XYZ file of C-alpha atoms in Angstrom:
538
model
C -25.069 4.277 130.981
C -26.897 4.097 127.918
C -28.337 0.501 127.105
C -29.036 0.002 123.319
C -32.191 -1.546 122.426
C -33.223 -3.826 119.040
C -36.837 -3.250 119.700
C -37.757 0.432 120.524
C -40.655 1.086 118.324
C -43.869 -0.974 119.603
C -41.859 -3.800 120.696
C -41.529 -4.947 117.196
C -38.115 -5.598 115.302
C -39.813 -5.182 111.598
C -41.492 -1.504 112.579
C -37.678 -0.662 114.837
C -36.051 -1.969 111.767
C -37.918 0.315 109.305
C -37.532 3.460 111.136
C -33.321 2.768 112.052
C -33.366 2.329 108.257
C -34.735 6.277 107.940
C -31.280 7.791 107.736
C -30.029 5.180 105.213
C -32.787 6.127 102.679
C -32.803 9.607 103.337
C -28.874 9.583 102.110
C -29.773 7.307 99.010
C -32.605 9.029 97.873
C -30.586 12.161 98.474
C -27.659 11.097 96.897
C -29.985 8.679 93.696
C -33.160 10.683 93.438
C -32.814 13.782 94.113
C -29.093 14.146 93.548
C -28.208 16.356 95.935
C -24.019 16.973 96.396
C -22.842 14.392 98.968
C -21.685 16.499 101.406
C -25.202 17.708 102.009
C -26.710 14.287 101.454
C -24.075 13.478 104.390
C -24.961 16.105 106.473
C -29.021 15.096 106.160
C -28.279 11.618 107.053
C -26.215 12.592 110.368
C -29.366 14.997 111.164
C -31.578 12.090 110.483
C -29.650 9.082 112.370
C -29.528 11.843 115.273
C -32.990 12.369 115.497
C -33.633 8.634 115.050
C -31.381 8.133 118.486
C -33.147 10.651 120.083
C -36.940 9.678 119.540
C -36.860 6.418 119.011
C -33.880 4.677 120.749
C -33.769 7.221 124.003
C -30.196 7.571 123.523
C -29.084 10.826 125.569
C -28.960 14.051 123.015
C -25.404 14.388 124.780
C -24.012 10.691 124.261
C -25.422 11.094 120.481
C -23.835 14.283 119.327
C -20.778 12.321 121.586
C -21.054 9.504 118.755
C -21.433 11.859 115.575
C -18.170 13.774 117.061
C -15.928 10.493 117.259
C -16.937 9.414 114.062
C -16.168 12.978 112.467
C -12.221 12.885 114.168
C -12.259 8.776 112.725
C -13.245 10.422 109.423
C -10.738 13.122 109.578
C -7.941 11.342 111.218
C -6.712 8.779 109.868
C -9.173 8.338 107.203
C -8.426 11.816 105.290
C -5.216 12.135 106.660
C -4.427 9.481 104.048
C -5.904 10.690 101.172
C -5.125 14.498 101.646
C -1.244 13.680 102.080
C -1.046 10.969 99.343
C -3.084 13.009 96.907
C -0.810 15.755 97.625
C 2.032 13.639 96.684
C 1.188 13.555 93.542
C 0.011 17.181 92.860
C 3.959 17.820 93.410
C 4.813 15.232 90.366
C 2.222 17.373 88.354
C 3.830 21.026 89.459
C 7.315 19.371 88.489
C 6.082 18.171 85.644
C 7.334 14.662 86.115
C 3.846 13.223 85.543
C 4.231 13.997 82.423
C 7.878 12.425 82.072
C 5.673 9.316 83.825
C 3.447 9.277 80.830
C 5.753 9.102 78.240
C 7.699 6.449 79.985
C 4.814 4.411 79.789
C 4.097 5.371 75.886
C 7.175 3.286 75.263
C 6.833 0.374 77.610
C 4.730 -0.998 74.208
C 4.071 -0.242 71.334
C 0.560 -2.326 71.207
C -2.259 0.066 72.319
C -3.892 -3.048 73.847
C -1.047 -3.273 76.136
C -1.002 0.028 76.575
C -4.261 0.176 78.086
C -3.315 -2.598 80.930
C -0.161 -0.543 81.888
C -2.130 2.657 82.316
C -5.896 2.042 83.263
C -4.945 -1.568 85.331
C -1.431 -0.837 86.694
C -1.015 2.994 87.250
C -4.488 3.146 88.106
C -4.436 0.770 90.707
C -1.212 3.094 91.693
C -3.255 5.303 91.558
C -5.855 4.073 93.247
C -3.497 2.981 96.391
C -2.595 6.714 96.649
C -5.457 8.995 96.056
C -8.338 7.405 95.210
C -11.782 8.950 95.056
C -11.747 9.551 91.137
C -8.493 10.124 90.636
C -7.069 7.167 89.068
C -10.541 7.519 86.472
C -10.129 10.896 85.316
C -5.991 10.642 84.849
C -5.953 7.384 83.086
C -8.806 8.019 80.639
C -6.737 11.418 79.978
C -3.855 9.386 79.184
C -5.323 7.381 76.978
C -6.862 9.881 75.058
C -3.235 11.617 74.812
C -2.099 8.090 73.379
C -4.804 8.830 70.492
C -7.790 6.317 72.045
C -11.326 7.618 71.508
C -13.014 9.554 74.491
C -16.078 6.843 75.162
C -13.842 3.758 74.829
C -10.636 5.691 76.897
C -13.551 6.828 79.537
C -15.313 2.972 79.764
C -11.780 1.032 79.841
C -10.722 3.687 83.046
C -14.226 2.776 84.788
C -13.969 -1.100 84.073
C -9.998 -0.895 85.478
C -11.492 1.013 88.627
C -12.297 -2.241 90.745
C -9.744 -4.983 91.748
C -8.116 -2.281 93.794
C -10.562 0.157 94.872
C -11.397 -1.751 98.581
C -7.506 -1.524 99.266
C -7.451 2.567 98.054
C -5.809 5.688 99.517
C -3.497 3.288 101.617
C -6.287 0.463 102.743
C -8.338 2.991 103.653
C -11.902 1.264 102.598
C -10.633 -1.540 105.283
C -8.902 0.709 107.790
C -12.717 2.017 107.971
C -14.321 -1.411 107.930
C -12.444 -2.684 110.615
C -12.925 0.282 113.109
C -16.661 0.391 112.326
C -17.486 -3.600 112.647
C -14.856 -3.686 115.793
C -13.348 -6.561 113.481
C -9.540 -6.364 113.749
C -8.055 -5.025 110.435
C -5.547 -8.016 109.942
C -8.484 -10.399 110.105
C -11.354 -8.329 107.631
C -7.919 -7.550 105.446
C -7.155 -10.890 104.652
C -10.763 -12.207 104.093
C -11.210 -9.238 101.521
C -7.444 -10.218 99.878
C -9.141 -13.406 99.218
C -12.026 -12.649 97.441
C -11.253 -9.343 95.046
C -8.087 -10.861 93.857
C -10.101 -13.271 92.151
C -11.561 -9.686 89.911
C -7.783 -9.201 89.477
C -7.385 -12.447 87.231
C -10.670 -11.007 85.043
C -10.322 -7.723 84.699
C -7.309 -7.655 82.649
C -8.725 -9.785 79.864
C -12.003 -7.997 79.543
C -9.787 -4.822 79.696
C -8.235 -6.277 75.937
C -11.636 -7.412 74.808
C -13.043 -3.850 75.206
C -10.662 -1.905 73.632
C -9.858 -4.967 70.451
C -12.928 -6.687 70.486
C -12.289 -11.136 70.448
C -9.220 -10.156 68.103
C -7.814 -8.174 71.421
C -8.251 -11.329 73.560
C -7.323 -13.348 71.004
C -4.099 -11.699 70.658
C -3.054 -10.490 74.029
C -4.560 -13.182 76.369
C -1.343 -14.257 77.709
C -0.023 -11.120 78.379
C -3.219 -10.020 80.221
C -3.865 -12.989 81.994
C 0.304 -12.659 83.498
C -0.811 -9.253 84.388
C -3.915 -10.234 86.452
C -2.000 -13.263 87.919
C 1.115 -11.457 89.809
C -1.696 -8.226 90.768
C -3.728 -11.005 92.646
C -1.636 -13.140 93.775
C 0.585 -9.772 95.062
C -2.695 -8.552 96.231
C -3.606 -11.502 98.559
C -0.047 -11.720 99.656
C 0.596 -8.212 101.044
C -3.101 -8.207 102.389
C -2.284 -11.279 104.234
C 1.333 -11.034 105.368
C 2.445 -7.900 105.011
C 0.184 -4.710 105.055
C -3.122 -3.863 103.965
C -2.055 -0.542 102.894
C 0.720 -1.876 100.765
C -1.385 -4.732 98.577
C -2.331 -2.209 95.903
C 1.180 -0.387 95.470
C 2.721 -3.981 95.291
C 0.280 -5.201 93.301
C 0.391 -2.898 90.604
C 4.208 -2.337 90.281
C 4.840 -6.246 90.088
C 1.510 -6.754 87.884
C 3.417 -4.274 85.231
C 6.341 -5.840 85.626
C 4.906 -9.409 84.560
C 3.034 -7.531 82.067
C 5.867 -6.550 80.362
C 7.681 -9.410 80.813
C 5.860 -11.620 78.584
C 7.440 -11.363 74.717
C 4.149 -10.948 73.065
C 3.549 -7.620 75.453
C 6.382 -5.833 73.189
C 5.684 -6.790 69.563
C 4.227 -4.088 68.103
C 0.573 -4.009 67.087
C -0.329 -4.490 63.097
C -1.613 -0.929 61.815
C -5.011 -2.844 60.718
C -5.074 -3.050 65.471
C -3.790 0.603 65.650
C -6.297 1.648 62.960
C -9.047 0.049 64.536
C -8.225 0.958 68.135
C -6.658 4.218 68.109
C -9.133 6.676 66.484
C -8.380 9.721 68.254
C -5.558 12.492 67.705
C -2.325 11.044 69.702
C -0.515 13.719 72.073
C 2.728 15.678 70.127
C 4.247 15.910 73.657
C 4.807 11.902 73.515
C 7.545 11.635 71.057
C 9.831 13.672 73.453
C 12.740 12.298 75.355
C 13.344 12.221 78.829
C 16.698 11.784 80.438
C 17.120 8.729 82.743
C 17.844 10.959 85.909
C 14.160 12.532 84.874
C 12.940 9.415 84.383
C 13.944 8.256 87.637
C 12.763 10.846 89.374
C 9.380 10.485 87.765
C 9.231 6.827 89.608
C 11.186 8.319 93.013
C 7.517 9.669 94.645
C 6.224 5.896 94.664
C 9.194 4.162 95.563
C 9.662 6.484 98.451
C 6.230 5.390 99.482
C 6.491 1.690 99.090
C 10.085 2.500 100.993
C 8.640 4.040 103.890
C 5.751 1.615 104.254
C 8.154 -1.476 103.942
C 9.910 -0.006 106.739
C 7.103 0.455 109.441
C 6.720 -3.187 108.910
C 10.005 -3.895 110.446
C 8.887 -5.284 113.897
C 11.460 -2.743 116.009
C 10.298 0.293 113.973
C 6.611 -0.939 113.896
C 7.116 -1.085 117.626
C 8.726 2.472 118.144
C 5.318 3.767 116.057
C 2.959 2.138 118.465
C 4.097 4.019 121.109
C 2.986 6.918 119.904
C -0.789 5.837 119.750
C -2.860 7.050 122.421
C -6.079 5.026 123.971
C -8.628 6.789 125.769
C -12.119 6.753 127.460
C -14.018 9.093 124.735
C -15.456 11.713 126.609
C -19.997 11.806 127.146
C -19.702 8.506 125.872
C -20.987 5.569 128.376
C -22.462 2.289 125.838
C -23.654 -0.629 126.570
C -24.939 -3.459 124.172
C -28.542 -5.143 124.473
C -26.946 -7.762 127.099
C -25.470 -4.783 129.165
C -21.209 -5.382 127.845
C -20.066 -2.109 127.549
C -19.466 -1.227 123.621
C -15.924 -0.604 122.424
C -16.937 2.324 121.057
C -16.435 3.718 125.029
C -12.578 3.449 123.961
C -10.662 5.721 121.039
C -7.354 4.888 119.506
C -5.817 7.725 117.846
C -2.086 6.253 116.090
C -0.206 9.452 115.778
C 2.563 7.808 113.728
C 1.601 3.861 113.210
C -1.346 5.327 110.709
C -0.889 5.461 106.919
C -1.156 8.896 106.657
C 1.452 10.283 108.532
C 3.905 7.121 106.818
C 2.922 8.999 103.118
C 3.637 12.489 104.849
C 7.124 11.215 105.710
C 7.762 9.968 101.689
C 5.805 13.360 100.719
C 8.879 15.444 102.431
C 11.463 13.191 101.418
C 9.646 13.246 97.200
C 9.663 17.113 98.092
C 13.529 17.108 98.414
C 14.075 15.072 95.381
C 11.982 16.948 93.042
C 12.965 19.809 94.171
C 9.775 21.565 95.336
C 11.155 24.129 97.890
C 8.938 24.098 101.342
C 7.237 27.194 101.003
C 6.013 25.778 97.356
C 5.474 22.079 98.860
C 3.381 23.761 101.969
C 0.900 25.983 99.440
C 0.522 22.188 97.353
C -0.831 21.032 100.704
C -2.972 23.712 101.421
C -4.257 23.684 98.223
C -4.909 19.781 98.469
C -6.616 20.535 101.217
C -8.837 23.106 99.526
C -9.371 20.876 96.356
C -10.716 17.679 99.011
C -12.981 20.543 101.095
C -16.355 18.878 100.062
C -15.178 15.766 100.249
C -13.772 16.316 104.006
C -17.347 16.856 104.500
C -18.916 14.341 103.097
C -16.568 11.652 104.708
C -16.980 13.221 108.193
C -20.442 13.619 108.122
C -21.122 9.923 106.568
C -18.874 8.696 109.361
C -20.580 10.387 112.000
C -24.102 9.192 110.984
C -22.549 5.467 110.897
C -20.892 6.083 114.089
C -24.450 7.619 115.169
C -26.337 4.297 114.180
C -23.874 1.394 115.447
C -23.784 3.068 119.297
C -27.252 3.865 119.303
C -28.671 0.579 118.205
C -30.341 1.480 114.807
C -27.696 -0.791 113.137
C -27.952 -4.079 115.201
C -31.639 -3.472 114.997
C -31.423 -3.742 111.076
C -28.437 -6.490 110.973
C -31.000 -8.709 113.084
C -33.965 -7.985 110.921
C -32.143 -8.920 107.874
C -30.760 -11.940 109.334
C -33.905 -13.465 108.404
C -32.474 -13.584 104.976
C -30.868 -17.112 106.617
C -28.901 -18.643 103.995
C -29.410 -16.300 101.346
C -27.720 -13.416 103.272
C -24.463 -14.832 101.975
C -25.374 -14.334 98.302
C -26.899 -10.264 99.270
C -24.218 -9.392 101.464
C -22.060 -8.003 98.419
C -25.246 -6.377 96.812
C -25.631 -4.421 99.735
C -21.979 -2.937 99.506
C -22.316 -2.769 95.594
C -25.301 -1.153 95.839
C -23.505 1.497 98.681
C -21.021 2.435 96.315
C -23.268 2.946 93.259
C -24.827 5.829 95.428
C -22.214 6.807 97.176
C -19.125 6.641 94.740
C -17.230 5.424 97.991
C -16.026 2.096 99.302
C -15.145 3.904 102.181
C -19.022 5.595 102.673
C -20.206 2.230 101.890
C -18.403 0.381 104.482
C -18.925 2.922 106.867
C -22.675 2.774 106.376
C -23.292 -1.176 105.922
C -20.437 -2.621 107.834
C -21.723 -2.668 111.140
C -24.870 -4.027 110.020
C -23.489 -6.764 107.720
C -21.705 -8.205 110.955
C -24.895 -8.017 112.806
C -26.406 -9.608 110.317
C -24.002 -12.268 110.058
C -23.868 -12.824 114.073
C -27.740 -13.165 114.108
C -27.621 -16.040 111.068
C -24.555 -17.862 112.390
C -22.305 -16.877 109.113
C -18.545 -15.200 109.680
C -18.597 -11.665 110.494
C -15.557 -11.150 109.068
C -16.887 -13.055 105.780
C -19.750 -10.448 104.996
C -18.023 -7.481 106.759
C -15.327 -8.330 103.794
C -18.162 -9.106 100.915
C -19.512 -5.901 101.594
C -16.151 -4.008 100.562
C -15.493 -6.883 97.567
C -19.039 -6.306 96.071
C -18.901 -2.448 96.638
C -15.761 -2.450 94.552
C -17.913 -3.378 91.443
C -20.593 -0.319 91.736
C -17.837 1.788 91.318
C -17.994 2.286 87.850
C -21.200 2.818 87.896
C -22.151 5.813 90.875
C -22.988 8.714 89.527
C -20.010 10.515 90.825
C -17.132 8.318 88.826
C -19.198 8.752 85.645
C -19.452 12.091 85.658
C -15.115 12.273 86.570
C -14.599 10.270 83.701
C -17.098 12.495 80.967
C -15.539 15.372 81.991
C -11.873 14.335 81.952
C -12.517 13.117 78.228
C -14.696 16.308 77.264
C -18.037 14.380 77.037
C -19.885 16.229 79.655
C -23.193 15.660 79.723
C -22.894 12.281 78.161
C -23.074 10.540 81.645
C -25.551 8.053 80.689
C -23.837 6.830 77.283
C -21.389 5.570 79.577
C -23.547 4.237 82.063
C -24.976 2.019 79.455
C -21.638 0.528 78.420
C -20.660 -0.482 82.267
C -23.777 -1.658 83.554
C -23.657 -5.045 81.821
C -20.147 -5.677 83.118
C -20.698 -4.075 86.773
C -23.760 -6.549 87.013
C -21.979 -9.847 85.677
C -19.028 -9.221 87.700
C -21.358 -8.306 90.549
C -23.130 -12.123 90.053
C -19.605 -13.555 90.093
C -18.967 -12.063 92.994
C -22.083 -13.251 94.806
C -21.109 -16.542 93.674
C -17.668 -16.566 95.297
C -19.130 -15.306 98.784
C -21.841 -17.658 98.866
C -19.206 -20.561 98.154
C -17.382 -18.905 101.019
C -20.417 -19.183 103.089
C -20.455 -23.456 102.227
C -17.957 -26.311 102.178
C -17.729 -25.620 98.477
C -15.087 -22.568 98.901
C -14.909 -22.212 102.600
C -11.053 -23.618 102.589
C -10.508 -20.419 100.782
C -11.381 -18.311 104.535
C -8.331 -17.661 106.782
């Protein structure tokens, strides 16, 4: 048995601390300085936190590599199993060419480009965002926007801006799914303390959304519209993430937050020409003024009610129950933890849900979107494969960042840092999401981010007497803001727009918001942390 240690180097916690911290940095500089791709950043990391085990924690070269493997099969199954399936969900709308018939449908939901800019970047991103993920829902809605005749810069900085109340419940919850399995915090619990805190993004996002495209006129205007929006996302949002599933809150929460968009009267006047002069300054897509049957149109919408189908379903406590069966527990083989105090780790243990995953729950809808849009098996089979191909680096970049993590929570390295930083005391409330925003600004991942901090948040939180669960979840609700900002998302949204090379024009126009939403955010978890807010906690 391998005993982890918090004090390896010279008996001192600062000097253990600042040598577990060596694979961190050598990922960020990586990733920030130097800028190498992420997959190799990744793979440096892993080679570091392995060498760190080794050397200066005595962990057995077997037991390490051990680690490093389990995290790669967490990273690959279900974490990618997720994204690869739901991403190739909607590759097959795009080969039918009902993405496009889901475009135009929007076009006429309004005929204000302010509202406009809700339904697509807000609400079909944070579709979006609950399917694929990882840059998709940036690059697609800034492309639509342009098509609607917006200009490049202000289509590619409304897209970023949209790109955070729903990132940390993405590609089916899978930011939490990984949060939960590296912090040993059950996903119900970390779910519904992170529903609880980035809803309250949901209720500003949409208004500054109408201020950046119309300036004070735009909130002026639309307010009430925007503000209906943000209301029924959050309060959808913390609902599904706290009753129902985690991997449904974003596909709920966009569907009904379009649906009170629209709702609202002042959501279908049309816009003056002096707004559409002033807003849309770009050429406006020809392909836009054709008409779509209503069988066409339906289909267009078929792929994600299939999915929110299928997923409503597994919830059903018999069928939920006939899934569970299929998951399979077992001792993970080379693998014999045990904490400082000598309690074997549950990292000893691997769960592997065959069926009760989201993943295999989207391939299920995938088949059954494949049948109703007609994409014949051998065609639906070379989509997959080709989804596969398209996500290669980023199968390698998720594995390997999973298997350093995994790496540094068995070996120690992370419990040596969470206990170092503890001695933030009360301030570690108000850092907590910095950490995880500051994750995802290198990273471009919720998911990396969580991976890498979440273990050590908890620590952290253990060693200063604050709620695991509460900074496990701020580090996922503050990473969600440094989205628009890593290096990766800016550089999907310049080139979906044709601005490449323009990378830091962009980065200019975020920052300001990323950082005053970021403050907010601090705010709310510190509250959390208190009297002041802590009724808001589970």
């Amino acid at each position: 048995m391998f005993v982890q240690q918090l004090e390896p180097v010279a008996d001192s916690l600062a000097l253990s601390a600042l040598v577990a911290a060596l694979p961190l940095v050598t990922v960020l500089v990586l990733l920030g300085a130097v800028r190498t791709p992420a997959h190799l950043a990744g793979l440096s990391g892993l080679a570091a936190a392995l060498a760190v085990a080794a050397l200066a924690y005595r962990m057995p070269a077997g037991q390490a590599l051990s680690a490093a493997a389990q995290g790669a099969l967490f990273g690959l199954f279900p974490i990618l199993w997720i994204v690869v399936n739901a991403l190739w969900v909607y590759r097959m709308t795009v080969r039918t060419r009902h993405f496009d018939v889901l475009r135009r449908s929007f076009s006429r939901l309004s005929a204000d480009p302010r509202i406009q800019a809700l339904v697509i970047a807000f609400c079909f991103g944070a579709l979006l965002e609950a399917l694929a993920g990882f840059g998709a829902p940036v690059a697609i809605s800034a492309v639509m926007l342009v098509a609607l005749g917006f200009d490049p810069v202000k289509a590619a900085v409304v897209a970023l801006v949209a790109n955070t109340a729903p990132v940390a419940f993405g590609a089916m919850g899978t930011p939490v799914v990984t949060l939960a399995q590296v912090t040993g915090i059950p996903l119900d619990d970390v779910a519904s303390v992170v529903g609880r805190q980035t809803p309250l993004l949901a209720l500003v996002v949409p208004l500054l959304l109408v201020f950046l495209v119309d300036g004070r006129r735009g909130l002026r205007e639309t307010w009430l519209p925007a503000l209906a929006c943000g209301s029924a996302f959050a309060a959808v949002q913390f609902a599904a993430s706290n009753y129902v599933s985690a991997q449904l809150a974003d596909i709920g929460a966009a569907l009904l937050g379009a649906a009170a968009l629209v709702a609202v009267p002042a959501a279908r006047r049309p816009a003056t020409e002096a707004v559409r002069t002033a807003v849309l300054t770009g050429v406006r897509s020809q392909d836009l003024d054709s008409r779509d049957t209503r069988r066409e149109t339906a289909r267009a919408y078929a792929p994600y009610a299939l999915i929110v189908l299928t997923f409503s379903l597994a919830q059903i406590p018999p069928v939920k129950g006939l899934l569970d069966t299929a998951t399979r527990t077992f001792d993970w083989p080379f693998l014999n933890v045990a904490d400082p105090s000598g309690e074997p780790v549950g990292g000893n243990l691997f769960a592997l849900p065959l069926l009760a995953t989201g993943g295999s729950l989207v391939l299920l809808a995938g088949i059954l979107t494949a049948a109703v849009l007609g994409v014949r098996a051998g065609a639906a089979a070379r989509e997959w494969a080709a989804t596969v191909y398209e996500l290669r680096r980023a199968l390698l970049t998720v594995t390997s960042v999973l298997a350093l993590a995994y790496v540094m929570n068995l070996s120690g390295q992370a419990a040596t840092i969470g206990h170092f930083v503890a001695a933030a005391g009360a301030g570690l409330a108000f850092l907590s999401p910095v950490l995880g925003w500051f994750g995802v600004a290198v990273s471009g991942s919720d998911t990396s981010a969580n991976a890498l901090f979440g273990a050590l948040q908890v620590s952290a939180a253990r060693q200063s007497g604050l709620a695991p669960e509460l900074l496990a979840a701020a580090n996922s609700a503050g990473g969600v803001l440094g989205k628009m900002i890593s290096p990766q998302n800016l550089t999907i949204a310049c080139a979906a727009v044709g601005l490449a090379g323009r990378e830091g024009d962009l980065l200019r126009k975020v920052l300001p918001w990323s950082l005053g939403l970021l403050l907010v955010m601090c705010l709310i978890v510190t509250g959390q942390s208190t009297a002041a807010l802590g009724w808001m906690l589970p």
